[in-house]
Amino acid sequence: MNNQALTKEEGIIKFSKILKEKISKGFVIEERNDKLPFAVLLKKGIKVNHNVNFVFSCATLGLWSIPWIYRSFISSRDIRILVAIDEDGNAFEDKCYN
């Protein structure tokens, strides 16, 4: 019985560490439940200024189009992750798919 309480406390401490780490990386808590310890975190994608990127692409003879495409399709997406504690008391994180 004492071991289970200890592992739950360790899981909650690990859960809190993961939350603090993710918040320091720019994530925001979108939803949190402390009864069933889980949190859904959101990180907004960057906004792409296509006019500036077009000018840079013309000035570099098209070489800037590679980072422009990356920023347009990959970096501009919102990222959602789930941080939770499973039934064994272990903290984990997983991607949320829309």
Coordinates of N, CA and C in Angstrom, one line a residue:
M1 N 0.8 -1.2 0.0 CA 0.0 0.0 0.0 C 0.9 1.2 0.0
N2 N 1.9 1.2 0.8 CA 2.8 2.4 0.9 C 3.6 2.6 -0.5
N3 N 3.9 1.5 -1.1 CA 4.6 1.6 -2.4 C 3.7 2.3 -3.5
Q4 N 2.4 1.9 -3.5 CA 1.5 2.5 -4.4 C 1.3 4.0 -4.2
A5 N 1.3 4.4 -3.0 CA 1.1 5.9 -2.6 C 2.4 6.6 -3.1
L6 N 3.5 5.9 -2.9 CA 4.8 6.5 -3.2 C 4.9 6.7 -4.8
T7 N 4.5 5.7 -5.5 CA 4.6 5.7 -7.0 C 3.6 6.8 -7.5
K8 N 2.5 6.9 -6.9 CA 1.5 8.0 -7.3 C 2.1 9.4 -7.1
E9 N 2.7 9.6 -6.0 CA 3.4 10.8 -5.7 C 4.5 11.1 -6.7
E10 N 5.3 10.1 -6.9 CA 6.4 10.2 -7.9 C 5.8 10.6 -9.3
G11 N 4.7 9.9 -9.7 CA 4.1 10.2 -10.9 C 3.5 11.6 -11.0
I12 N 3.0 12.1 -9.9 CA 2.5 13.5 -9.9 C 3.6 14.5 -10.0
I13 N 4.7 14.2 -9.3 CA 5.9 15.0 -9.4 C 6.5 15.0 -10.9
K14 N 6.5 13.9 -11.5 CA 7.0 13.8 -12.9 C 6.0 14.5 -13.8
F15 N 4.7 14.4 -13.6 CA 3.7 15.1 -14.3 C 3.9 16.6 -14.3
S16 N 4.1 17.1 -13.1 CA 4.4 18.5 -12.9 C 5.6 19.0 -13.6
K17 N 6.7 18.2 -13.5 CA 7.9 18.5 -14.2 C 7.7 18.6 -15.7
I18 N 7.0 17.7 -16.3 CA 6.7 17.7 -17.7 C 5.9 18.9 -18.1
L19 N 4.9 19.3 -17.3 CA 4.1 20.5 -17.5 C 5.0 21.7 -17.5
K20 N 5.8 21.8 -16.5 CA 6.7 23.0 -16.4 C 7.6 23.1 -17.6
E21 N 8.2 22.0 -18.0 CA 9.1 22.0 -19.1 C 8.4 22.4 -20.4
K22 N 7.2 21.9 -20.6 CA 6.5 22.2 -21.9 C 6.0 23.7 -21.9
I23 N 5.6 24.2 -20.7 CA 5.2 25.6 -20.6 C 6.4 26.5 -20.9
S24 N 7.6 26.1 -20.4 CA 8.8 26.9 -20.7 C 9.1 26.9 -22.2
K25 N 8.7 25.9 -22.9 CA 9.0 25.8 -24.3 C 7.9 26.5 -25.2
G26 N 6.9 27.2 -24.5 CA 5.9 27.9 -25.3 C 4.5 27.3 -25.3
F27 N 4.3 26.2 -24.7 CA 3.0 25.6 -24.7 C 2.1 26.3 -23.7
V28 N 0.8 26.3 -23.9 CA -0.2 26.8 -23.0 C -1.2 25.7 -22.7
I29 N -1.6 25.7 -21.4 CA -2.5 24.7 -21.0 C -3.9 25.0 -21.5
E30 N -4.4 24.1 -22.3 CA -5.7 24.3 -23.0 C -6.8 23.7 -22.1
E31 N -6.5 22.5 -21.5 CA -7.5 21.8 -20.7 C -6.7 21.1 -19.6
R32 N -7.2 21.1 -18.4 CA -6.5 20.4 -17.3 C -7.6 19.7 -16.4
N33 N -7.3 18.5 -15.9 CA -8.2 17.8 -15.0 C -7.3 17.2 -13.9
D34 N -7.5 17.6 -12.7 CA -6.7 17.1 -11.6 C -7.3 15.8 -10.9
K35 N -8.5 15.5 -11.2 CA -9.1 14.2 -10.7 C -8.5 13.0 -11.4
L36 N -8.5 13.1 -12.7 CA -7.8 12.1 -13.5 C -6.6 12.9 -14.1
P37 N -5.5 12.9 -13.5 CA -4.4 13.8 -13.8 C -4.0 13.8 -15.3
F38 N -4.5 14.8 -16.0 CA -4.1 14.9 -17.4 C -4.2 16.4 -17.8
A39 N -3.5 16.8 -18.8 CA -3.6 18.2 -19.3 C -3.3 18.1 -20.8
V40 N -4.1 18.9 -21.5 CA -3.9 19.1 -23.0 C -3.2 20.4 -23.2
L41 N -2.1 20.4 -23.8 CA -1.3 21.6 -24.0 C -1.3 22.0 -25.5
L42 N -1.3 23.3 -25.8 CA -1.3 23.8 -27.1 C -0.2 24.8 -27.4
K43 N 0.4 24.6 -28.5 CA 1.4 25.6 -29.0 C 1.0 26.1 -30.4
K44 N 0.7 27.4 -30.5 CA 0.3 28.0 -31.7 C 1.4 28.0 -32.7
G45 N 1.1 27.7 -34.0 CA 2.0 27.8 -35.1 C 2.4 29.2 -35.4
I46 N 3.5 29.4 -36.1 CA 4.0 30.7 -36.4 C 3.2 31.2 -37.6
K47 N 3.0 32.5 -37.7 CA 2.3 33.1 -38.8 C 3.3 33.5 -39.9
V48 N 3.0 33.1 -41.1 CA 3.9 33.3 -42.2 C 3.5 34.5 -43.0
N49 N 4.5 35.4 -43.2 CA 4.3 36.6 -44.0 C 4.7 36.2 -45.4
H50 N 3.8 35.9 -46.3 CA 4.1 35.5 -47.6 C 4.7 36.6 -48.5
N51 N 4.3 37.8 -48.3 CA 4.9 38.9 -49.1 C 6.4 39.0 -48.9
V52 N 6.8 39.0 -47.7 CA 8.3 39.1 -47.4 C 9.0 37.9 -47.9
N53 N 8.4 36.7 -47.7 CA 9.0 35.5 -48.2 C 9.1 35.4 -49.7
F54 N 8.1 36.0 -50.4 CA 8.2 36.1 -51.9 C 9.3 37.0 -52.3
V55 N 9.5 38.1 -51.6 CA 10.6 39.0 -52.0 C 12.0 38.3 -51.7
F56 N 12.1 37.6 -50.6 CA 13.4 36.9 -50.3 C 13.6 35.8 -51.4
S57 N 12.6 35.1 -51.8 CA 12.7 34.1 -52.7 C 13.2 34.6 -54.1
C58 N 12.6 35.8 -54.5 CA 13.1 36.4 -55.7 C 14.5 36.9 -55.6
A59 N 14.8 37.5 -54.5 CA 16.2 38.0 -54.3 C 17.3 36.9 -54.3
T60 N 16.9 35.7 -53.8 CA 17.9 34.6 -53.7 C 17.7 33.7 -54.9
L61 N 17.0 34.1 -55.9 CA 16.8 33.3 -57.1 C 16.1 31.9 -56.8
G62 N 15.2 32.0 -55.9 CA 14.4 30.8 -55.6 C 15.0 29.9 -54.5
L63 N 16.1 30.2 -54.0 CA 16.7 29.3 -52.9 C 15.9 29.5 -51.6
W64 N 15.3 30.7 -51.4 CA 14.5 30.9 -50.1 C 13.2 30.1 -50.2
S65 N 12.8 29.6 -51.3 CA 11.5 28.9 -51.4 C 11.5 27.7 -50.6
I66 N 12.6 27.0 -50.3 CA 12.6 25.8 -49.5 C 12.3 26.1 -48.0
P67 N 12.9 27.1 -47.4 CA 12.4 27.4 -46.0 C 11.0 28.0 -46.0
W68 N 10.7 28.7 -47.1 CA 9.3 29.3 -47.1 C 8.3 28.2 -47.2
I69 N 8.5 27.1 -47.9 CA 7.6 26.0 -48.0 C 7.5 25.3 -46.6
Y70 N 8.7 25.1 -46.0 CA 8.7 24.5 -44.7 C 7.9 25.3 -43.7
R71 N 8.1 26.6 -43.7 CA 7.4 27.5 -42.7 C 5.9 27.4 -43.0
S72 N 5.5 27.4 -44.3 CA 4.1 27.4 -44.6 C 3.4 26.2 -44.2
F73 N 4.0 25.0 -44.4 CA 3.3 23.8 -44.2 C 3.6 23.1 -42.9
I74 N 4.7 23.2 -42.3 CA 5.1 22.5 -41.1 C 5.0 23.4 -39.9
S75 N 5.7 24.5 -39.9 CA 5.8 25.4 -38.7 C 4.5 26.2 -38.4
S76 N 3.7 26.3 -39.4 CA 2.5 27.1 -39.2 C 1.3 26.3 -38.5
R77 N 1.5 25.0 -38.3 CA 0.5 24.2 -37.7 C 0.5 24.4 -36.2
D78 N -0.7 24.3 -35.6 CA -0.8 24.2 -34.1 C -0.4 22.8 -33.6
I79 N 0.2 22.8 -32.5 CA 0.6 21.5 -31.9 C -0.1 21.3 -30.6
R80 N -0.8 20.1 -30.5 CA -1.5 19.8 -29.2 C -0.8 18.5 -28.7
I81 N -0.6 18.5 -27.4 CA -0.1 17.2 -26.8 C -0.9 17.0 -25.5
L82 N -0.9 15.7 -25.2 CA -1.6 15.3 -23.9 C -0.5 14.8 -23.0
V83 N -0.6 15.3 -21.7 CA 0.3 14.9 -20.7 C -0.6 14.3 -19.6
A84 N -0.3 13.0 -19.2 CA -1.2 12.4 -18.3 C -0.4 11.4 -17.4
I85 N -1.1 10.8 -16.4 CA -0.6 9.8 -15.6 C -1.4 8.5 -15.9
D86 N -0.7 7.4 -16.2 CA -1.5 6.2 -16.5 C -1.9 5.5 -15.2
E87 N -2.5 4.3 -15.3 CA -3.0 3.6 -14.1 C -1.9 3.1 -13.2
D88 N -0.7 3.0 -13.7 CA 0.5 2.5 -12.9 C 1.2 3.6 -12.2
G89 N 0.7 4.9 -12.5 CA 1.4 6.0 -11.8 C 2.5 6.6 -12.6
N90 N 2.7 6.2 -13.8 CA 3.8 6.8 -14.7 C 3.3 7.9 -15.5
A91 N 4.0 9.0 -15.6 CA 3.6 10.1 -16.4 C 4.1 9.9 -17.8
F92 N 3.3 10.3 -18.8 CA 3.6 10.1 -20.2 C 3.0 11.3 -21.0
E93 N 3.5 11.5 -22.2 CA 3.0 12.5 -23.1 C 2.7 11.8 -24.5
D94 N 1.7 12.4 -25.2 CA 1.3 11.8 -26.5 C 0.8 12.9 -27.3
K95 N 0.9 12.8 -28.6 CA 0.4 13.8 -29.5 C -1.2 13.7 -29.6
C96 N -1.8 14.8 -29.7 CA -3.3 14.8 -30.0 C -3.5 15.1 -31.5
Y97 N -4.2 14.2 -32.1 CA -4.5 14.4 -33.5 C -5.9 15.0 -33.7
N98 N -6.0 16.0 -34.6 CA -7.3 16.6 -34.8 C -8.1 15.9 -35.8

